[in-house]
mmCIF file of C-alpha atoms and ligand atoms in Angstrom:
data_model
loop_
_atom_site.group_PDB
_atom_site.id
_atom_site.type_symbol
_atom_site.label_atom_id
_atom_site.label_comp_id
_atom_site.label_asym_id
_atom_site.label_seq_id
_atom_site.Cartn_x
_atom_site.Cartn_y
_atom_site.Cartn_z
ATOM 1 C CA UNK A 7 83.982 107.405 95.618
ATOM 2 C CA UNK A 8 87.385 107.263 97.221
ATOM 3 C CA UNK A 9 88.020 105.120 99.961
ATOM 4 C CA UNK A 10 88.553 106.284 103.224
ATOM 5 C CA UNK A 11 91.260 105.017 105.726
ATOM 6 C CA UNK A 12 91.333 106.105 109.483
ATOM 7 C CA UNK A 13 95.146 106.623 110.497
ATOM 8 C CA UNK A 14 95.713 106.367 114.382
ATOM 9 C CA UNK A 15 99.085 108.079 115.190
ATOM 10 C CA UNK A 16 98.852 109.418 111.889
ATOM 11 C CA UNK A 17 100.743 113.035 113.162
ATOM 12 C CA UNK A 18 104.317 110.515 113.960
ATOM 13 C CA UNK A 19 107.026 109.155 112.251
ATOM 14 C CA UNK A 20 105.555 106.810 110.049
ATOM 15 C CA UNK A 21 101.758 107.637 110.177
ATOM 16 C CA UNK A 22 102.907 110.986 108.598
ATOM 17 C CA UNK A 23 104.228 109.410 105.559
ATOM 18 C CA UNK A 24 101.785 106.876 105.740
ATOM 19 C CA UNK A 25 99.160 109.544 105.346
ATOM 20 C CA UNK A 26 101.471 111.416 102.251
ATOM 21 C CA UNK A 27 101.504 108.152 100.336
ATOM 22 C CA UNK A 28 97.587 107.094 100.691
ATOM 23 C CA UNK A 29 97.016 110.798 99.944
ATOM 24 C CA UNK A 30 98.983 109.904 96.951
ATOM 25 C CA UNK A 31 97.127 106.920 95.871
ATOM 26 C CA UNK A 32 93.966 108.622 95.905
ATOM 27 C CA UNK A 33 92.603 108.191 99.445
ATOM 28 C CA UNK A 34 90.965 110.102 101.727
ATOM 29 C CA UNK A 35 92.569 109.940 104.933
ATOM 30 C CA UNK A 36 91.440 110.647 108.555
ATOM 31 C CA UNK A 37 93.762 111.532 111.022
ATOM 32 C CA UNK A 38 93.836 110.768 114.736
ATOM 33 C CA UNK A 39 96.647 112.027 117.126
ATOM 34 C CA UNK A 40 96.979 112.581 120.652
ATOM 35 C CA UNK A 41 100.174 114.511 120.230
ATOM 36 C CA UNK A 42 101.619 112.286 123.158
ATOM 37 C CA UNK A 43 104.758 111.522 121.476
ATOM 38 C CA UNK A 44 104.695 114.294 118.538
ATOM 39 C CA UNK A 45 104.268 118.012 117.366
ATOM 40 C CA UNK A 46 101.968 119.582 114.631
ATOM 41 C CA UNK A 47 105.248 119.746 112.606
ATOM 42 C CA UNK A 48 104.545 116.375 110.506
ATOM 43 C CA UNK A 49 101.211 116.892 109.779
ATOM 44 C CA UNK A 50 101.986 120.612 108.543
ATOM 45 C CA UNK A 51 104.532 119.118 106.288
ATOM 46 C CA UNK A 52 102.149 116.540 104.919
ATOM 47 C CA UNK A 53 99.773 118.901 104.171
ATOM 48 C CA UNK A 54 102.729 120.783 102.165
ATOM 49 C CA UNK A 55 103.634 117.970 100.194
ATOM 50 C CA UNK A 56 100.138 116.810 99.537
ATOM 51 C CA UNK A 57 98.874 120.169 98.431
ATOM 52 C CA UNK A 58 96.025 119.497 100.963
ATOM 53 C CA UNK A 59 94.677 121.592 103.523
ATOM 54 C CA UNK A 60 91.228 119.783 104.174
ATOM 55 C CA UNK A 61 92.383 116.820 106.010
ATOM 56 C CA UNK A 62 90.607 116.330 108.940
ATOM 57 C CA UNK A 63 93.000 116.088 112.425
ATOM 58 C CA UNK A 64 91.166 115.014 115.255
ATOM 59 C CA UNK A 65 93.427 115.288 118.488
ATOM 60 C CA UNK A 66 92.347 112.552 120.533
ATOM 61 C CA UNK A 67 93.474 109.781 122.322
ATOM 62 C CA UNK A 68 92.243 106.448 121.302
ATOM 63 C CA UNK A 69 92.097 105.368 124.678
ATOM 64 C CA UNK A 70 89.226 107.105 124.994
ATOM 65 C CA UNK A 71 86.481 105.200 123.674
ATOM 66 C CA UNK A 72 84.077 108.124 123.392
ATOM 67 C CA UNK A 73 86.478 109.523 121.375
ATOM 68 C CA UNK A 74 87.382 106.229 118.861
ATOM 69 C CA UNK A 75 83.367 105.881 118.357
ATOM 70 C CA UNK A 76 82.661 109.262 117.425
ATOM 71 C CA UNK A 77 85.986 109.189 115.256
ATOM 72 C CA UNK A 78 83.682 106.708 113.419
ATOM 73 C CA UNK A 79 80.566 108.374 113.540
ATOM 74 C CA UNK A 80 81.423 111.097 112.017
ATOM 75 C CA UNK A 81 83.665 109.790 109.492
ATOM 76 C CA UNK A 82 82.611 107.052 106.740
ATOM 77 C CA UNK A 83 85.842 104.718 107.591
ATOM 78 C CA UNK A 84 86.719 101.514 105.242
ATOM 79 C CA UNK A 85 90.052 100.699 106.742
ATOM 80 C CA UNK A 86 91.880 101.613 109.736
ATOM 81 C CA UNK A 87 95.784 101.613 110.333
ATOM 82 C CA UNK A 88 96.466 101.644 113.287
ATOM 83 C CA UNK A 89 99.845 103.487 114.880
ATOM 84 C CA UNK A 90 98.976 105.214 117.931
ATOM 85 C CA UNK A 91 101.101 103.349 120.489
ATOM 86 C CA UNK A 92 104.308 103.829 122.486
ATOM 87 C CA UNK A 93 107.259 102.482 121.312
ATOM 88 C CA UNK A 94 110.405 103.218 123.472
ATOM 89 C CA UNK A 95 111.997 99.747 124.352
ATOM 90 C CA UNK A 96 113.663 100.423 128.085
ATOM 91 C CA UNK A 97 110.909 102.867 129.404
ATOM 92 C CA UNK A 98 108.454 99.992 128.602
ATOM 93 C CA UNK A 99 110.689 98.231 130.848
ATOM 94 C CA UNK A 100 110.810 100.812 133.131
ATOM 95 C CA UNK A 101 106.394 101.610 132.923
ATOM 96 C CA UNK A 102 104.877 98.666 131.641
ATOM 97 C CA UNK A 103 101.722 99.130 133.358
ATOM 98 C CA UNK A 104 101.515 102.477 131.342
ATOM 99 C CA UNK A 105 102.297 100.450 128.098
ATOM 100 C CA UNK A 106 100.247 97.787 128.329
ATOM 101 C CA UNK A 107 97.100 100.198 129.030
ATOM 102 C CA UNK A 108 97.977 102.624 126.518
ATOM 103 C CA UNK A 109 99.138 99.953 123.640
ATOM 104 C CA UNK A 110 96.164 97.467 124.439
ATOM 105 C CA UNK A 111 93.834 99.651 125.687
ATOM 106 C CA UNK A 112 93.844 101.882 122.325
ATOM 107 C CA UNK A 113 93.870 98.761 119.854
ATOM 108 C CA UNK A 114 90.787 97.596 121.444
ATOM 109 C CA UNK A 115 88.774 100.635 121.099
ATOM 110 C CA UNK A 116 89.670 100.446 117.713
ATOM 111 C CA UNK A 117 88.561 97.178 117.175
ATOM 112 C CA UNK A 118 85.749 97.288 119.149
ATOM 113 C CA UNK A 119 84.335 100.128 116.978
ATOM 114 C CA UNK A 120 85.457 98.381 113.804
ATOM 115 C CA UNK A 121 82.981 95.577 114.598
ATOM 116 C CA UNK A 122 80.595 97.539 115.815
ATOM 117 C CA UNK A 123 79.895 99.210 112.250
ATOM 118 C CA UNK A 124 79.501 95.411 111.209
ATOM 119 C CA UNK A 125 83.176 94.944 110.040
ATOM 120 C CA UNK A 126 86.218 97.053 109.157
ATOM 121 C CA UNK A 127 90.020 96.559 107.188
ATOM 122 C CA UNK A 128 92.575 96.868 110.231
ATOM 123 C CA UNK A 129 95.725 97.017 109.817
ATOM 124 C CA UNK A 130 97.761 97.085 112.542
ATOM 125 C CA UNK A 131 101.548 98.205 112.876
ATOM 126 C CA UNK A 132 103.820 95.148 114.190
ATOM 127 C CA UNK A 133 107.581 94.635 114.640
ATOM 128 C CA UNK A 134 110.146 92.341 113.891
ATOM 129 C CA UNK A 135 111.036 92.154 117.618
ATOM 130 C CA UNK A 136 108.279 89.713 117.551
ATOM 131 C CA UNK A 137 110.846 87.450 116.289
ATOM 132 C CA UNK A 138 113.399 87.915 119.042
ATOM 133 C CA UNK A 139 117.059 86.014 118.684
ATOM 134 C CA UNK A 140 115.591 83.948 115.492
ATOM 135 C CA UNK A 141 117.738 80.854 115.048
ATOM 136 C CA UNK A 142 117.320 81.022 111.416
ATOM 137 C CA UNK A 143 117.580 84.082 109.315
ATOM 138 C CA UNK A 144 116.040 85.771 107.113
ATOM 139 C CA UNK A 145 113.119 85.728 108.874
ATOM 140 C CA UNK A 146 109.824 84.508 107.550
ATOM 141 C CA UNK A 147 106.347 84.988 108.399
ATOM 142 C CA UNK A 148 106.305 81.269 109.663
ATOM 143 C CA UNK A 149 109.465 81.733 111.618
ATOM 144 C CA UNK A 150 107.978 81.027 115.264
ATOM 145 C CA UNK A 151 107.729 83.910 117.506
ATOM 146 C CA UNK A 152 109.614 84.377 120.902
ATOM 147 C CA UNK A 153 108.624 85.263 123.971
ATOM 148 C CA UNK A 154 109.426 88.967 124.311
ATOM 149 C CA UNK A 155 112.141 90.247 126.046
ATOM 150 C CA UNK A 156 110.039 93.702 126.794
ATOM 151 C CA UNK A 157 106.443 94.701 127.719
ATOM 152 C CA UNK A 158 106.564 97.037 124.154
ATOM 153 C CA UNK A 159 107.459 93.544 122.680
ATOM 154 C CA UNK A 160 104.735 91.715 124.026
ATOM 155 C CA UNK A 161 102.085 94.518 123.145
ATOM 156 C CA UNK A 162 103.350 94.085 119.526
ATOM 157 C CA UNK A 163 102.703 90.364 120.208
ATOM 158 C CA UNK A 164 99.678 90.639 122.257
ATOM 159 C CA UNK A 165 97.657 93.118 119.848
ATOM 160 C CA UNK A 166 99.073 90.803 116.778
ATOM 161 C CA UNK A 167 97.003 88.010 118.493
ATOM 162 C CA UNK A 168 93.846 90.269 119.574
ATOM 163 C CA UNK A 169 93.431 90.841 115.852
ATOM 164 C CA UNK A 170 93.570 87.400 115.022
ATOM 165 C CA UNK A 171 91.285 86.388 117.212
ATOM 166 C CA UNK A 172 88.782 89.131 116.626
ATOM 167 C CA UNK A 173 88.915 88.604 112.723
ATOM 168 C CA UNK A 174 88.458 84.775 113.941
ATOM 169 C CA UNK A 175 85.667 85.717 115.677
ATOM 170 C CA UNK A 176 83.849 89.031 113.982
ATOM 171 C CA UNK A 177 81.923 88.873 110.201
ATOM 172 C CA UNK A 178 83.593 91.345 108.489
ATOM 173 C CA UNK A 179 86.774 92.224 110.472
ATOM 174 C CA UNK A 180 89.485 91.796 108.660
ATOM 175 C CA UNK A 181 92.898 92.358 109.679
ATOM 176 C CA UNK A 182 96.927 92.692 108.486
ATOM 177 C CA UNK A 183 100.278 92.625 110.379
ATOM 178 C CA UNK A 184 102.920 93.791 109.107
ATOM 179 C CA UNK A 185 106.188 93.535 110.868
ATOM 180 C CA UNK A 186 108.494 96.796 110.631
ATOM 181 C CA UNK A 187 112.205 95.492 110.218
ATOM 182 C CA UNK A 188 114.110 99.132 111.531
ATOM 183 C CA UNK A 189 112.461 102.242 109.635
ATOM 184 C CA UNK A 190 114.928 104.729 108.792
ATOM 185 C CA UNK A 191 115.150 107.922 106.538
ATOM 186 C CA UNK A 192 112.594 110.662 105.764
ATOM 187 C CA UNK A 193 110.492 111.962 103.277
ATOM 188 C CA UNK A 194 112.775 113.014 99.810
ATOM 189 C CA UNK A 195 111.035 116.664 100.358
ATOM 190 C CA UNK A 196 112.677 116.860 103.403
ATOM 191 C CA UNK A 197 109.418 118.188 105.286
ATOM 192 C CA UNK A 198 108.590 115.158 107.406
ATOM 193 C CA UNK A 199 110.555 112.814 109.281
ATOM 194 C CA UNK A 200 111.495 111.278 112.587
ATOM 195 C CA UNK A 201 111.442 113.865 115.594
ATOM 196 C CA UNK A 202 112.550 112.260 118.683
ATOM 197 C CA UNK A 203 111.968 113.287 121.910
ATOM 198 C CA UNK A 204 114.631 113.404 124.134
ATOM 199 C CA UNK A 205 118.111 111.234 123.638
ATOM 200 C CA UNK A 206 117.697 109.355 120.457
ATOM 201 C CA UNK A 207 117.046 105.379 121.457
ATOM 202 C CA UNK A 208 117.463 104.409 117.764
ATOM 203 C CA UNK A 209 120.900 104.327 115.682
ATOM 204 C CA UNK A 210 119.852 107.012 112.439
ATOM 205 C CA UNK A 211 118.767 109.991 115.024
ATOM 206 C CA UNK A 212 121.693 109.410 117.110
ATOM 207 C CA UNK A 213 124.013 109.747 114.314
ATOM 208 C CA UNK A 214 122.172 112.458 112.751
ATOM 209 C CA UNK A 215 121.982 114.284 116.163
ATOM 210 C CA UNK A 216 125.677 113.570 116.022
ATOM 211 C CA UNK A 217 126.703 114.831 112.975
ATOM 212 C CA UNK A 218 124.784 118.191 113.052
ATOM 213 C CA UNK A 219 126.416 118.980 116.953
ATOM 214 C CA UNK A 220 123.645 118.308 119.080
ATOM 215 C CA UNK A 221 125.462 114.837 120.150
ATOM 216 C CA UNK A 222 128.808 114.630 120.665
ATOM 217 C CA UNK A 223 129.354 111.134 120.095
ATOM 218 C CA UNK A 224 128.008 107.996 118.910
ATOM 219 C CA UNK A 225 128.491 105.096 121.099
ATOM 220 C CA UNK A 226 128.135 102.121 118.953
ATOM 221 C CA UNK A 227 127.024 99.806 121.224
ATOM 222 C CA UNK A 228 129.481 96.314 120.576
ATOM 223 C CA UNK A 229 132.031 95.047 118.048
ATOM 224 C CA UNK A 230 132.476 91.940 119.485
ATOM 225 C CA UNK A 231 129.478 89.989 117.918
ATOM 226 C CA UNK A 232 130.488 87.328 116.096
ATOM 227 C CA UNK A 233 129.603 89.055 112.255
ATOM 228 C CA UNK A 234 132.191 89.616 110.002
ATOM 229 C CA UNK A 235 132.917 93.511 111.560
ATOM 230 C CA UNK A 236 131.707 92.533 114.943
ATOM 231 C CA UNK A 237 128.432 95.243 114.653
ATOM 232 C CA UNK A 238 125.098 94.240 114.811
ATOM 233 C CA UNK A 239 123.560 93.589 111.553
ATOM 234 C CA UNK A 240 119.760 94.939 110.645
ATOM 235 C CA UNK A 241 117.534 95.218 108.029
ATOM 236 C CA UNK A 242 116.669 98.865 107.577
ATOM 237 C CA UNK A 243 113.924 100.033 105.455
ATOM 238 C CA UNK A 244 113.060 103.230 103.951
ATOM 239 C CA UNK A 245 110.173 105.099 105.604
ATOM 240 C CA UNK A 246 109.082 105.830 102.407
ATOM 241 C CA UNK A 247 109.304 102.084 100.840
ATOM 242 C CA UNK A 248 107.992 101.420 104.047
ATOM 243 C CA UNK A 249 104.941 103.822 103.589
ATOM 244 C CA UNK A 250 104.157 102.140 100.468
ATOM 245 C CA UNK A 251 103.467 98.897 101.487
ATOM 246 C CA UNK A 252 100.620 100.073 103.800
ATOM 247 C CA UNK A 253 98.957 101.198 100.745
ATOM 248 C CA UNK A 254 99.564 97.613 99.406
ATOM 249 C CA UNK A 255 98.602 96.588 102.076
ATOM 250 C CA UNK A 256 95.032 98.619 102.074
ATOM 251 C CA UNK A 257 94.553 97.867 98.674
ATOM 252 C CA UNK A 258 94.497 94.367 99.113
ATOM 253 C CA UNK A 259 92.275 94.274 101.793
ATOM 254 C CA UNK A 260 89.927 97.121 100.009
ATOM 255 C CA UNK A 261 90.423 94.847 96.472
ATOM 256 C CA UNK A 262 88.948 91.829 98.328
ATOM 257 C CA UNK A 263 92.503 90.138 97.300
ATOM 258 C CA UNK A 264 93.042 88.527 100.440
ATOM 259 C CA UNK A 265 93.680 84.885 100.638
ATOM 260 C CA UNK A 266 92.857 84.941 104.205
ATOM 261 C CA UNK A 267 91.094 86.940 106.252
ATOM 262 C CA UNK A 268 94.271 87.868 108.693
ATOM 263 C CA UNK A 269 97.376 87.900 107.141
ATOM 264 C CA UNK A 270 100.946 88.920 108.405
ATOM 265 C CA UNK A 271 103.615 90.151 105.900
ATOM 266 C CA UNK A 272 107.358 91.239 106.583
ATOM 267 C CA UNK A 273 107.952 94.825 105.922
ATOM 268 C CA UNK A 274 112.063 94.828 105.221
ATOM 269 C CA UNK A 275 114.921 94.598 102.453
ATOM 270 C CA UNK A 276 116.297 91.477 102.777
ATOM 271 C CA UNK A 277 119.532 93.095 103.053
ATOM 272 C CA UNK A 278 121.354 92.699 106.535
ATOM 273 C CA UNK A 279 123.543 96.098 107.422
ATOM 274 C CA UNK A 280 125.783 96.145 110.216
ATOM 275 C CA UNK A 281 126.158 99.507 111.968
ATOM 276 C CA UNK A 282 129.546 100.138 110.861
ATOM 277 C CA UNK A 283 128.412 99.597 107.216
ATOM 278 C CA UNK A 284 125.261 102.022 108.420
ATOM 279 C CA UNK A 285 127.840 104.612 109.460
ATOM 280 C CA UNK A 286 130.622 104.363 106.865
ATOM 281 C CA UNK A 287 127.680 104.859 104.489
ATOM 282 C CA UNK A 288 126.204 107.776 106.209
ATOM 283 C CA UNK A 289 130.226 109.636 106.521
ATOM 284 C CA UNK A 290 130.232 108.856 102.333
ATOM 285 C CA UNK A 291 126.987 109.394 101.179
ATOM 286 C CA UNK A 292 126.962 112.871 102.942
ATOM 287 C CA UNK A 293 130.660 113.978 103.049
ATOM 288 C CA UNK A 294 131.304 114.065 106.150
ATOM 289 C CA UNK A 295 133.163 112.721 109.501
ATOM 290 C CA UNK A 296 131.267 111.587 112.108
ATOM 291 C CA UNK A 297 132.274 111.283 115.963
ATOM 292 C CA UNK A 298 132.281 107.541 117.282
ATOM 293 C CA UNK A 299 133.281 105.418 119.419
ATOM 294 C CA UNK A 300 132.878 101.549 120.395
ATOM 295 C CA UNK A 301 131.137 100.640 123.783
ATOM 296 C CA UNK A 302 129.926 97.610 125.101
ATOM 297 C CA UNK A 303 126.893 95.807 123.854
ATOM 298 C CA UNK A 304 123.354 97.189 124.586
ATOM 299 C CA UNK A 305 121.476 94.674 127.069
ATOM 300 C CA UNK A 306 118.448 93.558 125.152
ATOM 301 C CA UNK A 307 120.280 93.908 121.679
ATOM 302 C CA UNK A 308 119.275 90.765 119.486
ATOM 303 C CA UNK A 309 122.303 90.001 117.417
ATOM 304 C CA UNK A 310 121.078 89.646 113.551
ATOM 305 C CA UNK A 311 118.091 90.192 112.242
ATOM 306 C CA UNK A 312 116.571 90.468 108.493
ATOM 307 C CA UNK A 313 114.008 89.557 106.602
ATOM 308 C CA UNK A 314 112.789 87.010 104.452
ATOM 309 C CA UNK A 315 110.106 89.415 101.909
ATOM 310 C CA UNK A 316 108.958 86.814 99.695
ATOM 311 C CA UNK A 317 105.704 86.979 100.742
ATOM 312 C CA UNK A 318 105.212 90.809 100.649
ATOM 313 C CA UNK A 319 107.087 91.453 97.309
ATOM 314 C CA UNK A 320 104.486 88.524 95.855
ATOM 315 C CA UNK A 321 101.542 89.064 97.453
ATOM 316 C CA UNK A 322 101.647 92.691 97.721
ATOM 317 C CA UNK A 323 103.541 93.062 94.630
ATOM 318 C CA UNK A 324 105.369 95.409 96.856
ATOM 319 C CA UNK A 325 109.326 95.527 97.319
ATOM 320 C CA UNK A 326 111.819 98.304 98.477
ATOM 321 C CA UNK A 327 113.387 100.443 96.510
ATOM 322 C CA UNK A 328 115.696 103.129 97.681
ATOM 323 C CA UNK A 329 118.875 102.391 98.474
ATOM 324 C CA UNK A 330 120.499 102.804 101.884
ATOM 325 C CA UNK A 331 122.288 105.718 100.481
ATOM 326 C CA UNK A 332 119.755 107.278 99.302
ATOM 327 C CA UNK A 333 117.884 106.831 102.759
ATOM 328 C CA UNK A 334 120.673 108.500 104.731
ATOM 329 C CA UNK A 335 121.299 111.469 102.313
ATOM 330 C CA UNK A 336 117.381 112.072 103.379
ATOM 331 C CA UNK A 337 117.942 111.501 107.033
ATOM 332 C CA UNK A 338 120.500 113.982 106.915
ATOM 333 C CA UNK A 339 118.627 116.439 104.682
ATOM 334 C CA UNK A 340 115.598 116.263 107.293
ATOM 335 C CA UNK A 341 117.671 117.287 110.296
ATOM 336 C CA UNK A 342 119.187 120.095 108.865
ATOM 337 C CA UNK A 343 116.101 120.971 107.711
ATOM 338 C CA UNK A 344 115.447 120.608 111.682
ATOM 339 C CA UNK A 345 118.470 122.729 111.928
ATOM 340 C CA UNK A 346 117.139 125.375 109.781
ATOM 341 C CA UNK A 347 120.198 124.786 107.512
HETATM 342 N N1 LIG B 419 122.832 101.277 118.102
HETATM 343 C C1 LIG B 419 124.067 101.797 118.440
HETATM 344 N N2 LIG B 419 124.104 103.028 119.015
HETATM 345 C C2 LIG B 419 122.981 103.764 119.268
HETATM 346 C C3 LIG B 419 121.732 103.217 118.927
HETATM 347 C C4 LIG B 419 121.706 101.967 118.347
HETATM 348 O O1 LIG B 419 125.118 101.176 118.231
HETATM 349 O O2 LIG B 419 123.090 104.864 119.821
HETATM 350 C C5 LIG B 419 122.786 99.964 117.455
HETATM 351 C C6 LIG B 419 122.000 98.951 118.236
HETATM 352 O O3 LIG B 419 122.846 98.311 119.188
HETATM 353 C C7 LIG B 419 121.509 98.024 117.138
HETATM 354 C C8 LIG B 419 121.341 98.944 115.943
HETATM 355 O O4 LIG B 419 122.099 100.096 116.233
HETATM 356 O O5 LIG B 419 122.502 97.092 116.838
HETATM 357 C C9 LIG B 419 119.900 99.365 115.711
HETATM 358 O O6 LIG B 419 119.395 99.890 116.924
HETATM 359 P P1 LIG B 419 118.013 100.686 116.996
HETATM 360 O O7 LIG B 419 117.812 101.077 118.432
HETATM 361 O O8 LIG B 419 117.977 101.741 115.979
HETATM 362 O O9 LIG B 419 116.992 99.588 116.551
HETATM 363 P P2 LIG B 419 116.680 98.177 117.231
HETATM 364 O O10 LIG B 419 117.010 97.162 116.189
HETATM 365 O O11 LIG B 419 117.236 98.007 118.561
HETATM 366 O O12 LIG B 419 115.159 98.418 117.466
HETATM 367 C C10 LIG B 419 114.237 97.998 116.596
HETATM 368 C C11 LIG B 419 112.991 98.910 116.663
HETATM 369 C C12 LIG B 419 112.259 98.711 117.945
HETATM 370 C C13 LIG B 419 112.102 97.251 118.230
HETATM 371 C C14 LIG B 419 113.447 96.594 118.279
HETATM 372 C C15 LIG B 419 113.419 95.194 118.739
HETATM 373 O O13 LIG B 419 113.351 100.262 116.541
HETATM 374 O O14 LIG B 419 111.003 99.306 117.819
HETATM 375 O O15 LIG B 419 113.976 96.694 116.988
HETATM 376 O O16 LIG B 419 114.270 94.359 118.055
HETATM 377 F F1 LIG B 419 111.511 97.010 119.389
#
């Protein structure tokens, strides 16, 4: 019988193509969504692309721990991946009571329901702003953590820790980090993708936003960092290559391949981009012009930051492979698709 994994903000960005790719591999796949931060529109497009119309949506909010234990009562669950959290840098700033309930509060219920049913696989979506200003790049797994410089930081850091401990502490919880370098790009089908709400935080939607008329300009925020065009360099992974290694990542704890019982892996390229390269890509790749400008630097903007992916392309036999190009001819194609274009 297939497998079945539980996907908590399985309607959003990533959880969408998450839920496309395990669909894909031959899961089953329960989704859970409170619709806080999304529409219907992903999960009608994954439903497109899958060809499946049977897969069950709950609409809850896994704060609710009513909700999270009949989520697993009614549902024969082998692995969870868990997404459902907030993830806006500055209004975590701004609300961090709200964040910490809402990012802690939720990852508990899961867990707490997980060992209930005498163990679970949980896999729970990190980020590589667990890293902070690293001294040495790329980035490894073993590259010591900093404090964070936001409360959505230290929930990432906080919730990497509570499933450590818990896996420490519960028979037959098992858990995996993985740590998101910056997700970018959509879905090749051009049915799912990132739908922010609001003014774009993040560099792709901006310019996207940008280049279709909805923004007039992109302020790229400093050139005076000292890299070799003065932009801030990142390592920005496909959605898609990103969607992938969760199902790596599922396998191996479904496969009973993991060494140890929690395990963090790096979810990037390897390939540092600055934002100029990002946009001078996007202008070619898509024929076009698009409106920018230079402002000063972003407070809160680490300088450089890529990974080291070693460890996932051996142990998950997993490794990007779509090239930035590639990724920002399908950004594009999703927002006119937005556009109705
Ligand atoms: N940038 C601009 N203009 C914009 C938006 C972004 O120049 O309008 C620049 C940023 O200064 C940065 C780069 O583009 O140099 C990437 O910025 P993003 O906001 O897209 O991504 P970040 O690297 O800041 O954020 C990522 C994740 C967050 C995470 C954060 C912490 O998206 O979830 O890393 O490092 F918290």
């Amino acid at each position: 019988m297939a497998k079945r994994v539980l996907v908590s903000g399985g309607a959003g960005y990533i959880g969408s193509h998450v839920t496309v790719e395990l669909i894909n591999a031959g899961y089953e796949v329960v989704v859970a969504d409170n619709l806080s931060n999304c529409d219907m529109t992903c999960f009608e497009g994954v439903k497109k692309i899958t060809g499946r119309d049977d897969i069950p949506f709950y609409q809850v909010d896994c704060c609710d721990p009513d909700a999270v234990a009949g989520l697993f009562a009614e549902n024969e669950i082998d692995a969870v991946i868990h997404f459902a959290a907030f993830k806006a840098v500055g209004e975590s700033v701004a609300e961090p009571i709200m964040y910490y309930r809402n990012n802690l509060v939720s990852f508990l219920n899961i867990l707490e329901e997980s060992r209930k049913q005498g163990g679970c696989n949980v896999l729970f979506s990190s980020s590589a702003t667990v890293y902070g200003e690293a001294e040495v790049l790329p980035v490894t797994e073993q590259t010591p953590r900093l404090p964070a410089t936001s409360p959505y930081g230290n929930t990432k850091q906080m919730c990497e820790d509570i499933l450590r401990d818990s896996v420490a502490a519960y028979k037959g919880v098992k858990g995996i980090a993985l740590r998101y370098f910056n997700p970018i790009g959509a879905h090749p089908s051009a049915l799912i993708g990132e739908l922010p709400r609001g003014v774009p935080n993040n560099l792709v939607p901006f310019i996207t936003q940008t280049a279709i008329g909805k923004r007039e300009c992109l302020s790229i925020f400093g050139n005076d960092y000292p890299t070799e065009d003065g932009t801030c360099l990142r390592d920005y992974i496909d959605v898609v290559d990103l969607a992938k290694a969760h199902v790596a990542a599922v396998a191996r704890m479904l496969d009973g391949k993991m060494k140890e019982d929690y395990e963090i892996f790096n979810v990037g390229t390897g390939r540092p981009v600055s934002v100029s390269e990002l946009v001078n890509a996007f202008e070619k790749v898509n024929e076009l012009k698009l409106n920018y400008k230079y402002v000063d630097r972003r407070p809160g903007d680490v300088m450089a930051i890529w990974a080291d992916t070693t460890r996932a392309n051996e142990e998950l036999g997993w490794k990007a492979e779509r090239s930035v190009e590639d990724t920002l001819a399908s950004a594009w194609a999703w927002e006119k698709h937005l556009a109705g274009k």
